[in-house]
Amino acid sequence: MQARGMTITGDKAKPKGVLWTPEHRVTTIGLLLMVTLIAFESMGVATAMPTMVADLDGLALYAWPFTTFLVASVVATVLSGRLGDRKGPAPALLAGTGLFAAGLLVAGLAHDMPVLLLGRALQGFGSGLLLVSVSLLIALTFSDRERPVIYAANAAAWVLPAVLGPSIAGVVTVSLGWRWVFLGLIPLTGIGLALLVVVTRKLPRHVPGTSASHAGVVPAVVAALGVAALTWAAQHPSLPALAYGAAGLLALAYALRKLLPAGTLTSRPGLPTVIASRGLIAGAYAGMEAYLPLTMSEVHGYSPALAGLPLTVTALGWSAGSMLQGRFLDWSREASLRTGFALVAAGLAIFAFVPLPSFPGWMAFVASAVGGAGMGIAMPAISVLLLRYSPEAERGFNTSALQLGDWVGSALTIGLGGVLLASIASAKEPSVAILVLAVLLTGVALLGVRLTGRWPAGMTQATAG
């Protein structure tokens, strides 16, 4: 690994020559197409959900399409990491794309809620397989120095869906029907699958390492149920929710011991710090994003349409930060990660003033821009460092651990916000709860600043990739 403060020199090719060279062009198009489709599906389903559950007489099960997707994604992510270490990225990459398309078809043709939930489970399982296998494909296709560029492109692929996805899904739902939010993506998914078939045929034969046997099915299922319990408890705050939320925490404590590299929970310097960083920064920012629209509407009187605008600013700031780091291939990624945490901490500190009626609502836009830029700088750095610090035979396991940390961190902070709302405030008067949450989230980001300043000197790079 690269020592603290050092940079990798090597090839000095300009960033613009990375994505569209003959050897990378098909891979770039296939990956970015699938990322864009997954993003559009995520944004579109949230917009169309009220209409679809009403049409299927499933209002009592409103949250279940989201929960089912999440549970399936967690299980698939863990299994995809195991499969990737044993067989390489190709099986999970192709299977994930196929299952995602099948889920779109099943959900689009659903005649009742059980069939819709089956479709959502297939989509979640396919997305989980793709999340890990895409990272492994990037590791095989792009060098260490080129990876910041493809990660910047991935971030940009989320921006258009974040900005236009809800509006497009709303127009489609009204003019064509909610089913076309799913069915309309199937042809493009087929194109993505065809491109990925071409890419995977050119990959070298995978040789599994001796340690490619981490993480079994049982811990993956337990982790999924734990995350689901925390998410459900956050969405339905009550005394019973507190009980099964606590049970979810216990389940996670068991599963994480099996699914995370040793030293992650104590943020041991090196790879464990990289994986812990993902959970910390994702959790800190997800906690703000989850309660920002509520704050804007109930504290500052924004309409439902305008209350979500800061999230669009987040997407733009995220993309800008990611593009910036992608233009400087010789930046120290350790330093970039710490800088990202610092910007996120600054954004959250600004957000702490937004719940106070005496301060203007526009501060939320500043918080979102600063924090989004920090996420855009930090998240690619985490991905680059993960691949750099991981032995090749353990990349799948470590990538699945990274994604699991993201989900767990987000579930914990969103759940904490729900507990605060239920205990010291209310959804109609959330100021005190959101203020306390913002202060705690700022502390989490500052902890990340501290932890990412501790990198072992003289570490040798696990792979030159």
Short mmCIF file of C-alpha atoms in Angstrom, two decimals:
data_model
loop_
_atom_site.label_atom_id
_atom_site.label_comp_id
_atom_site.label_asym_id
_atom_site.label_seq_id
_atom_site.Cartn_x
_atom_site.Cartn_y
_atom_site.Cartn_z
CA MET A 1 0.00 0.00 0.00
CA GLN A 2 1.02 3.52 -0.50
CA ALA A 3 2.48 5.17 2.58
CA ARG A 4 0.78 8.17 4.07
CA GLY A 5 1.33 11.32 2.05
CA MET A 6 2.83 9.44 -0.93
CA THR A 7 1.25 9.28 -4.36
CA ILE A 8 1.40 6.68 -7.05
CA THR A 9 3.18 8.01 -10.07
CA GLY A 10 3.40 5.43 -12.85
CA ASP A 11 1.56 6.15 -16.11
CA LYS A 12 0.83 9.84 -16.70
CA ALA A 13 -2.08 9.41 -19.05
CA LYS A 14 -4.59 12.23 -18.87
CA PRO A 15 -8.00 11.50 -17.27
CA LYS A 16 -9.82 12.05 -20.55
CA GLY A 17 -7.96 9.09 -22.04
CA VAL A 18 -9.22 6.58 -19.48
CA LEU A 19 -12.89 5.87 -20.14
CA TRP A 20 -13.10 5.91 -23.92
CA THR A 21 -9.94 4.13 -24.99
CA PRO A 22 -10.60 1.07 -27.22
CA GLU A 23 -9.90 -1.35 -24.36
CA HIS A 24 -12.26 0.45 -21.95
CA ARG A 25 -15.05 1.79 -24.15
CA VAL A 26 -17.49 -1.14 -24.05
CA THR A 27 -16.90 -1.68 -20.33
CA THR A 28 -17.54 1.99 -19.60
CA ILE A 29 -20.79 2.08 -21.58
CA GLY A 30 -22.08 -1.17 -20.06
CA LEU A 31 -21.27 -0.21 -16.48
CA LEU A 32 -22.61 3.34 -16.71
CA LEU A 33 -25.79 2.16 -18.41
CA MET A 34 -26.53 -0.32 -15.63
CA VAL A 35 -25.70 2.21 -12.89
CA THR A 36 -28.04 4.74 -14.53
CA LEU A 37 -30.85 2.20 -14.83
CA ILE A 38 -30.54 1.13 -11.20
CA ALA A 39 -30.59 4.79 -10.17
CA PHE A 40 -33.66 5.56 -12.30
CA GLU A 41 -35.42 2.51 -10.85
CA SER A 42 -34.61 3.61 -7.31
CA MET A 43 -35.83 7.17 -7.82
CA GLY A 44 -38.83 6.19 -9.94
CA VAL A 45 -40.22 3.55 -7.60
CA ALA A 46 -40.25 5.97 -4.67
CA THR A 47 -42.29 8.41 -6.77
CA ALA A 48 -44.73 5.83 -8.13
CA MET A 49 -45.14 3.84 -4.90
CA PRO A 50 -48.27 5.62 -3.58
CA THR A 51 -50.09 4.99 -6.86
CA MET A 52 -49.03 1.35 -7.25
CA VAL A 53 -49.86 0.23 -3.70
CA ALA A 54 -53.25 1.96 -3.90
CA ASP A 55 -53.97 0.24 -7.22
CA LEU A 56 -53.06 -3.14 -5.71
CA ASP A 57 -55.00 -2.52 -2.45
CA GLY A 58 -51.75 -2.66 -0.50
CA LEU A 59 -51.69 0.58 1.48
CA ALA A 60 -51.32 -1.38 4.72
CA LEU A 61 -48.09 -2.84 3.28
CA TYR A 62 -46.75 0.46 1.96
CA ALA A 63 -43.20 0.04 3.31
CA TRP A 64 -42.83 -3.61 2.36
CA PRO A 65 -41.72 -3.08 -1.27
CA PHE A 66 -38.78 -1.04 0.08
CA THR A 67 -38.04 -3.48 2.91
CA THR A 68 -38.20 -6.52 0.61
CA PHE A 69 -35.78 -4.86 -1.80
CA LEU A 70 -33.39 -4.06 1.07
CA VAL A 71 -33.42 -7.57 2.56
CA ALA A 72 -32.77 -9.19 -0.82
CA SER A 73 -29.99 -6.69 -1.59
CA VAL A 74 -28.14 -7.36 1.67
CA VAL A 75 -28.21 -11.15 1.17
CA ALA A 76 -27.17 -10.86 -2.47
CA THR A 77 -24.34 -8.46 -1.69
CA VAL A 78 -22.75 -10.89 0.75
CA LEU A 79 -23.22 -13.87 -1.55
CA SER A 80 -21.90 -11.88 -4.51
CA GLY A 81 -18.70 -11.16 -2.62
CA ARG A 82 -18.21 -14.84 -1.88
CA LEU A 83 -18.99 -15.82 -5.48
CA GLY A 84 -16.68 -13.11 -6.82
CA ASP A 85 -13.73 -14.38 -4.80
CA ARG A 86 -14.33 -17.91 -6.01
CA LYS A 87 -15.41 -17.39 -9.63
CA GLY A 88 -14.55 -13.80 -10.53
CA PRO A 89 -17.07 -11.04 -11.35
CA ALA A 90 -18.65 -12.53 -14.49
CA PRO A 91 -21.25 -14.93 -12.96
CA ALA A 92 -22.68 -12.40 -10.50
CA LEU A 93 -22.50 -9.58 -13.05
CA LEU A 94 -24.57 -11.42 -15.64
CA ALA A 95 -26.91 -13.09 -13.16
CA GLY A 96 -27.49 -9.80 -11.38
CA THR A 97 -28.43 -8.02 -14.60
CA GLY A 98 -30.75 -10.87 -15.58
CA LEU A 99 -32.45 -10.98 -12.18
CA PHE A 100 -32.85 -7.21 -12.15
CA ALA A 101 -34.60 -7.39 -15.55
CA ALA A 102 -36.77 -10.29 -14.36
CA GLY A 103 -37.76 -8.27 -11.31
CA LEU A 104 -38.76 -5.34 -13.51
CA LEU A 105 -40.97 -7.66 -15.56
CA VAL A 106 -42.61 -9.34 -12.57
CA ALA A 107 -43.28 -6.04 -10.79
CA GLY A 108 -44.59 -4.42 -13.97
CA LEU A 109 -47.08 -7.25 -14.50
CA ALA A 110 -48.05 -7.63 -10.84
CA HIS A 111 -51.77 -8.07 -10.16
CA ASP A 112 -51.51 -8.05 -6.36
CA MET A 113 -49.07 -7.10 -3.60
CA PRO A 114 -47.42 -10.55 -3.17
CA VAL A 115 -46.40 -10.54 -6.84
CA LEU A 116 -45.15 -6.95 -6.56
CA LEU A 117 -43.07 -7.96 -3.53
CA LEU A 118 -41.64 -10.89 -5.50
CA GLY A 119 -40.63 -8.49 -8.26
CA ARG A 120 -39.03 -6.14 -5.75
CA ALA A 121 -37.13 -9.06 -4.18
CA LEU A 122 -35.77 -10.04 -7.59
CA GLN A 123 -34.75 -6.44 -8.29
CA GLY A 124 -33.07 -6.20 -4.90
CA PHE A 125 -31.22 -9.47 -5.35
CA GLY A 126 -30.08 -8.44 -8.81
CA SER A 127 -28.93 -5.03 -7.59
CA GLY A 128 -27.01 -6.62 -4.71
CA LEU A 129 -25.18 -8.95 -7.07
CA LEU A 130 -24.35 -6.03 -9.35
CA LEU A 131 -23.02 -3.75 -6.61
CA VAL A 132 -20.14 -6.08 -5.77
CA SER A 133 -19.45 -7.49 -9.23
CA VAL A 134 -19.22 -4.00 -10.76
CA SER A 135 -16.48 -3.13 -8.28
CA LEU A 136 -14.63 -6.36 -9.07
CA LEU A 137 -14.93 -5.67 -12.81
CA ILE A 138 -13.49 -2.20 -12.28
CA ALA A 139 -10.60 -3.76 -10.35
CA LEU A 140 -9.80 -6.06 -13.28
CA THR A 141 -10.31 -3.52 -16.05
CA PHE A 142 -8.90 -0.25 -14.69
CA SER A 143 -5.54 0.35 -13.06
CA ASP A 144 -5.18 1.83 -9.58
CA ARG A 145 -4.44 5.24 -11.07
CA GLU A 146 -7.40 5.09 -13.48
CA ARG A 147 -10.04 4.04 -10.95
CA PRO A 148 -10.83 7.55 -9.64
CA VAL A 149 -12.00 8.43 -13.16
CA ILE A 150 -14.48 5.55 -13.51
CA TYR A 151 -15.77 6.17 -9.98
CA ALA A 152 -16.32 9.83 -10.91
CA ALA A 153 -18.29 8.68 -13.96
CA ASN A 154 -20.36 6.36 -11.76
CA ALA A 155 -21.24 9.29 -9.49
CA ALA A 156 -22.22 11.37 -12.50
CA ALA A 157 -24.47 8.53 -13.69
CA TRP A 158 -26.55 9.02 -10.53
CA VAL A 159 -27.06 12.75 -11.06
CA LEU A 160 -29.48 12.69 -14.00
CA PRO A 161 -31.75 10.11 -12.33
CA ALA A 162 -31.61 12.08 -9.07
CA VAL A 163 -32.58 15.32 -10.83
CA LEU A 164 -35.02 14.03 -13.46
CA GLY A 165 -35.99 10.56 -12.20
CA PRO A 166 -38.85 11.57 -9.88
CA SER A 167 -40.35 13.94 -12.47
CA ILE A 168 -40.10 11.39 -15.29
CA ALA A 169 -41.59 8.67 -13.10
CA GLY A 170 -44.44 11.01 -12.16
CA VAL A 171 -45.21 11.80 -15.81
CA VAL A 172 -45.03 8.10 -16.78
CA THR A 173 -47.27 7.12 -13.86
CA VAL A 174 -49.92 9.68 -14.81
CA SER A 175 -49.80 9.28 -18.61
CA LEU A 176 -48.97 5.58 -19.12
CA GLY A 177 -49.50 3.97 -15.72
CA TRP A 178 -47.16 2.97 -12.90
CA ARG A 179 -46.35 -0.39 -14.54
CA TRP A 180 -44.25 1.38 -17.17
CA VAL A 181 -41.93 2.71 -14.47
CA PHE A 182 -40.71 -0.91 -14.41
CA LEU A 183 -41.47 -2.19 -17.91
CA GLY A 184 -39.95 0.81 -19.67
CA LEU A 185 -36.48 -0.04 -18.34
CA ILE A 186 -36.41 -3.64 -19.58
CA PRO A 187 -35.18 -2.96 -23.17
CA LEU A 188 -32.32 -0.82 -21.87
CA THR A 189 -31.43 -3.51 -19.33
CA GLY A 190 -31.23 -5.98 -22.22
CA ILE A 191 -28.75 -3.70 -23.98
CA GLY A 192 -26.70 -3.46 -20.79
CA LEU A 193 -26.68 -7.24 -20.45
CA ALA A 194 -25.50 -7.67 -24.05
CA LEU A 195 -22.64 -5.22 -23.49
CA LEU A 196 -21.60 -6.95 -20.26
CA VAL A 197 -21.58 -10.34 -22.00
CA VAL A 198 -19.04 -8.91 -24.45
CA VAL A 199 -16.96 -7.52 -21.58
CA THR A 200 -16.96 -10.68 -19.48
CA ARG A 201 -15.85 -12.84 -22.40
CA LYS A 202 -12.62 -10.83 -22.56
CA LEU A 203 -11.80 -11.22 -18.86
CA PRO A 204 -8.87 -13.46 -17.93
CA ARG A 205 -9.61 -16.82 -16.39
CA HIS A 206 -10.19 -16.39 -12.67
CA VAL A 207 -7.94 -18.29 -10.27
CA PRO A 208 -9.41 -18.33 -6.73
CA GLY A 209 -7.05 -17.73 -3.84
CA THR A 210 -6.69 -19.96 -0.82
CA SER A 211 -8.67 -17.54 1.39
CA ALA A 212 -11.62 -17.05 -0.97
CA SER A 213 -14.17 -18.71 1.33
CA HIS A 214 -15.45 -15.97 3.65
CA ALA A 215 -19.01 -15.41 4.82
CA GLY A 216 -21.84 -17.89 4.64
CA VAL A 217 -25.55 -17.72 3.97
CA VAL A 218 -26.71 -17.66 7.59
CA PRO A 219 -24.82 -14.49 8.63
CA ALA A 220 -25.99 -12.82 5.41
CA VAL A 221 -29.65 -13.59 6.17
CA VAL A 222 -29.26 -12.52 9.80
CA ALA A 223 -27.66 -9.25 8.70
CA ALA A 224 -30.47 -8.64 6.22
CA LEU A 225 -33.14 -9.23 8.82
CA GLY A 226 -31.28 -7.01 11.29
CA VAL A 227 -31.07 -4.15 8.80
CA ALA A 228 -34.73 -4.65 7.88
CA ALA A 229 -35.79 -4.58 11.54
CA LEU A 230 -33.89 -1.33 12.11
CA THR A 231 -35.33 0.22 8.95
CA TRP A 232 -38.89 -0.81 9.82
CA ALA A 233 -38.48 0.47 13.38
CA ALA A 234 -37.30 3.82 12.01
CA GLN A 235 -40.31 4.05 9.71
CA HIS A 236 -42.81 3.08 12.45
CA PRO A 237 -41.51 4.54 15.75
CA SER A 238 -43.33 3.02 18.75
CA LEU A 239 -42.64 0.98 21.87
CA PRO A 240 -42.85 -2.36 19.99
CA ALA A 241 -40.60 -0.89 17.28
CA LEU A 242 -38.02 -0.15 19.97
CA ALA A 243 -38.08 -3.83 20.94
CA TYR A 244 -37.62 -5.30 17.48
CA GLY A 245 -35.17 -2.54 16.62
CA ALA A 246 -33.07 -3.70 19.57
CA ALA A 247 -33.41 -7.29 18.38
CA GLY A 248 -32.18 -6.13 14.98
CA LEU A 249 -29.12 -4.59 16.61
CA LEU A 250 -28.31 -7.87 18.37
CA ALA A 251 -28.71 -9.76 15.11
CA LEU A 252 -26.36 -7.33 13.39
CA ALA A 253 -23.80 -7.65 16.16
CA TYR A 254 -23.68 -11.39 15.52
CA ALA A 255 -23.60 -11.10 11.73
CA LEU A 256 -21.03 -8.33 11.51
CA ARG A 257 -18.47 -10.43 13.36
CA LYS A 258 -18.67 -12.87 10.44
CA LEU A 259 -19.14 -10.43 7.57
CA LEU A 260 -16.56 -7.72 8.30
CA PRO A 261 -12.76 -8.01 8.31
CA ALA A 262 -11.16 -8.24 11.73
CA GLY A 263 -10.59 -4.82 13.28
CA THR A 264 -13.35 -3.02 11.36
CA LEU A 265 -15.51 -2.25 14.39
CA THR A 266 -12.50 -0.72 16.17
CA SER A 267 -11.30 0.98 12.96
CA ARG A 268 -7.85 -0.54 13.04
CA PRO A 269 -5.54 1.46 10.71
CA GLY A 270 -5.43 0.15 7.15
CA LEU A 271 -8.18 -1.84 5.43
CA PRO A 272 -10.44 -1.92 8.53
CA THR A 273 -10.38 1.89 8.60
CA VAL A 274 -11.42 2.00 4.94
CA ILE A 275 -14.45 -0.21 5.55
CA ALA A 276 -15.37 1.54 8.82
CA SER A 277 -15.15 4.88 7.00
CA ARG A 278 -17.87 3.82 4.58
CA GLY A 279 -20.26 3.04 7.42
CA LEU A 280 -19.46 6.27 9.24
CA ILE A 281 -19.74 8.66 6.31
CA ALA A 282 -22.76 6.94 4.75
CA GLY A 283 -24.55 6.87 8.08
CA ALA A 284 -23.76 10.49 8.87
CA TYR A 285 -25.02 11.76 5.54
CA ALA A 286 -28.03 9.42 5.26
CA GLY A 287 -29.23 10.66 8.63
CA MET A 288 -29.34 14.22 7.29
CA GLU A 289 -30.91 13.29 3.95
CA ALA A 290 -33.69 11.26 5.58
CA TYR A 291 -34.95 14.13 7.74
CA LEU A 292 -34.06 17.16 5.66
CA PRO A 293 -37.36 17.28 3.66
CA LEU A 294 -39.34 16.94 6.89
CA THR A 295 -37.38 19.83 8.39
CA MET A 296 -37.91 22.03 5.36
CA SER A 297 -41.67 21.41 5.24
CA GLU A 298 -42.54 21.49 8.93
CA VAL A 299 -40.07 24.11 10.20
CA HIS A 300 -39.79 26.45 7.21
CA GLY A 301 -43.12 25.82 5.44
CA TYR A 302 -41.72 24.57 2.13
CA SER A 303 -44.14 22.76 -0.16
CA PRO A 304 -43.61 19.01 -0.73
CA ALA A 305 -42.12 19.74 -4.15
CA LEU A 306 -39.64 22.32 -2.82
CA ALA A 307 -38.79 20.47 0.40
CA GLY A 308 -36.80 17.89 -1.55
CA LEU A 309 -34.79 20.41 -3.58
CA PRO A 310 -31.78 20.32 -1.22
CA LEU A 311 -31.43 16.64 -2.11
CA THR A 312 -31.02 17.66 -5.75
CA VAL A 313 -28.31 20.09 -4.64
CA THR A 314 -26.67 17.17 -2.82
CA ALA A 315 -26.61 15.15 -6.05
CA LEU A 316 -25.05 18.04 -7.96
CA GLY A 317 -22.46 18.68 -5.25
CA TRP A 318 -21.67 14.97 -5.06
CA SER A 319 -21.09 14.82 -8.80
CA ALA A 320 -18.94 17.96 -8.76
CA GLY A 321 -16.76 16.64 -5.93
CA SER A 322 -16.40 13.28 -7.64
CA MET A 323 -15.48 14.86 -10.97
CA LEU A 324 -12.89 17.06 -9.23
CA GLN A 325 -11.13 14.11 -7.60
CA GLY A 326 -11.26 12.24 -10.90
CA ARG A 327 -9.24 14.95 -12.62
CA PHE A 328 -6.31 14.65 -10.23
CA LEU A 329 -5.05 11.09 -10.56
CA ASP A 330 -2.03 11.63 -8.32
CA TRP A 331 -3.91 12.87 -5.28
CA SER A 332 -3.32 10.90 -2.10
CA ARG A 333 -6.58 8.99 -1.64
CA GLU A 334 -5.99 8.82 2.11
CA ALA A 335 -5.86 12.61 2.21
CA SER A 336 -8.90 12.82 -0.10
CA LEU A 337 -10.89 10.63 2.27
CA ARG A 338 -10.05 12.83 5.24
CA THR A 339 -10.90 15.96 3.25
CA GLY A 340 -14.25 14.44 2.31
CA PHE A 341 -15.04 13.71 5.96
CA ALA A 342 -14.13 17.30 6.88
CA LEU A 343 -16.49 18.72 4.24
CA VAL A 344 -19.29 16.40 5.33
CA ALA A 345 -18.73 17.50 8.94
CA ALA A 346 -18.92 21.14 7.82
CA GLY A 347 -22.14 20.48 5.90
CA LEU A 348 -23.71 18.74 8.89
CA ALA A 349 -22.64 21.56 11.21
CA ILE A 350 -24.46 24.01 8.91
CA PHE A 351 -27.47 21.68 8.83
CA ALA A 352 -27.65 21.86 12.63
CA PHE A 353 -28.96 25.44 12.29
CA VAL A 354 -31.71 24.52 9.80
CA PRO A 355 -34.14 23.03 12.38
CA LEU A 356 -34.14 26.34 14.25
CA PRO A 357 -37.00 28.56 12.99
CA SER A 358 -34.91 31.68 13.62
CA PHE A 359 -32.46 30.67 10.90
CA PRO A 360 -33.34 30.77 7.17
CA GLY A 361 -34.22 27.62 5.27
CA TRP A 362 -31.73 28.39 2.51
CA MET A 363 -28.97 27.22 4.83
CA ALA A 364 -30.09 23.68 3.95
CA PHE A 365 -28.98 24.28 0.36
CA VAL A 366 -25.54 25.37 1.57
CA ALA A 367 -25.29 22.34 3.85
CA SER A 368 -26.29 20.04 0.98
CA ALA A 369 -23.78 21.57 -1.45
CA VAL A 370 -20.87 21.36 1.00
CA GLY A 371 -21.76 17.93 2.32
CA GLY A 372 -22.51 16.57 -1.15
CA ALA A 373 -19.10 17.72 -2.38
CA GLY A 374 -17.50 15.94 0.58
CA MET A 375 -19.33 12.72 -0.28
CA GLY A 376 -18.24 13.05 -3.90
CA ILE A 377 -14.59 13.27 -2.85
CA ALA A 378 -14.71 10.66 -0.09
CA MET A 379 -16.69 7.82 -1.67
CA PRO A 380 -14.39 7.26 -4.69
CA ALA A 381 -11.39 7.45 -2.34
CA ILE A 382 -12.91 4.69 -0.21
CA SER A 383 -13.48 2.48 -3.27
CA VAL A 384 -9.96 3.07 -4.58
CA LEU A 385 -8.36 2.37 -1.19
CA LEU A 386 -10.42 -0.77 -0.71
CA LEU A 387 -9.12 -2.30 -3.93
CA ARG A 388 -5.60 -1.05 -3.22
CA TYR A 389 -5.46 -2.52 0.28
CA SER A 390 -7.26 -5.81 -0.50
CA PRO A 391 -5.45 -8.96 -1.60
CA GLU A 392 -6.97 -10.00 -4.91
CA ALA A 393 -8.45 -13.19 -3.46
CA GLU A 394 -10.39 -11.17 -0.84
CA ARG A 395 -11.71 -8.30 -2.96
CA GLY A 396 -15.20 -9.75 -3.18
CA PHE A 397 -15.49 -10.30 0.57
CA ASN A 398 -14.15 -6.84 1.35
CA THR A 399 -16.38 -5.14 -1.22
CA SER A 400 -19.47 -6.83 0.21
CA ALA A 401 -18.33 -5.76 3.70
CA LEU A 402 -18.02 -2.19 2.44
CA GLN A 403 -21.58 -2.15 1.11
CA LEU A 404 -22.89 -3.82 4.25
CA GLY A 405 -21.23 -1.11 6.34
CA ASP A 406 -23.01 1.49 4.21
CA TRP A 407 -26.43 -0.06 4.84
CA VAL A 408 -25.84 -0.65 8.55
CA GLY A 409 -24.54 2.87 9.15
CA SER A 410 -27.50 4.38 7.31
CA ALA A 411 -30.03 2.18 9.11
CA LEU A 412 -28.58 3.11 12.51
CA THR A 413 -28.63 6.88 11.98
CA ILE A 414 -32.05 6.92 10.33
CA GLY A 415 -33.34 4.74 13.15
CA LEU A 416 -31.80 7.10 15.69
CA GLY A 417 -33.67 9.98 14.09
CA GLY A 418 -36.93 8.05 14.39
CA VAL A 419 -36.30 7.37 18.06
CA LEU A 420 -35.55 11.05 18.71
CA LEU A 421 -38.71 12.15 16.90
CA ALA A 422 -40.83 9.73 18.91
CA SER A 423 -39.24 10.51 22.27
CA ILE A 424 -38.45 14.25 22.42
CA ALA A 425 -40.40 15.78 19.50
CA SER A 426 -42.92 14.89 16.81
CA ALA A 427 -43.23 14.85 13.04
CA LYS A 428 -45.23 18.09 13.25
CA GLU A 429 -42.72 19.82 15.54
CA PRO A 430 -39.38 18.14 14.80
CA SER A 431 -36.97 20.98 15.64
CA VAL A 432 -35.50 19.66 18.88
CA ALA A 433 -35.06 16.09 17.58
CA ILE A 434 -33.47 17.18 14.31
CA LEU A 435 -31.12 19.57 16.13
CA VAL A 436 -29.91 16.79 18.44
CA LEU A 437 -29.57 14.42 15.48
CA ALA A 438 -27.57 16.98 13.47
CA VAL A 439 -25.15 17.53 16.37
CA LEU A 440 -24.65 13.76 16.76
CA LEU A 441 -24.15 13.29 13.02
CA THR A 442 -21.57 16.07 12.99
CA GLY A 443 -19.76 14.20 15.75
CA VAL A 444 -19.77 11.02 13.64
CA ALA A 445 -18.21 12.89 10.71
CA LEU A 446 -15.57 14.45 12.98
CA LEU A 447 -14.77 10.97 14.29
CA GLY A 448 -14.17 10.00 10.67
CA VAL A 449 -11.76 12.93 10.28
CA ARG A 450 -9.81 11.66 13.28
CA LEU A 451 -9.77 8.00 12.27
CA THR A 452 -8.71 8.67 8.69
CA GLY A 453 -5.66 10.54 9.93
CA ARG A 454 -4.17 7.28 11.23
CA TRP A 455 -2.54 5.36 8.38
CA PRO A 456 0.33 2.96 9.09
CA ALA A 457 3.58 4.30 7.70
CA GLY A 458 5.42 2.01 5.30
CA MET A 459 2.45 -0.18 4.36
CA THR A 460 3.04 -1.99 1.09
CA GLN A 461 0.43 -1.84 -1.60
CA ALA A 462 -1.48 -5.13 -1.73
CA THR A 463 -1.94 -4.91 -5.46
CA ALA A 464 -0.64 -2.56 -8.12
CA GLY A 465 -3.88 -3.16 -10.12
#
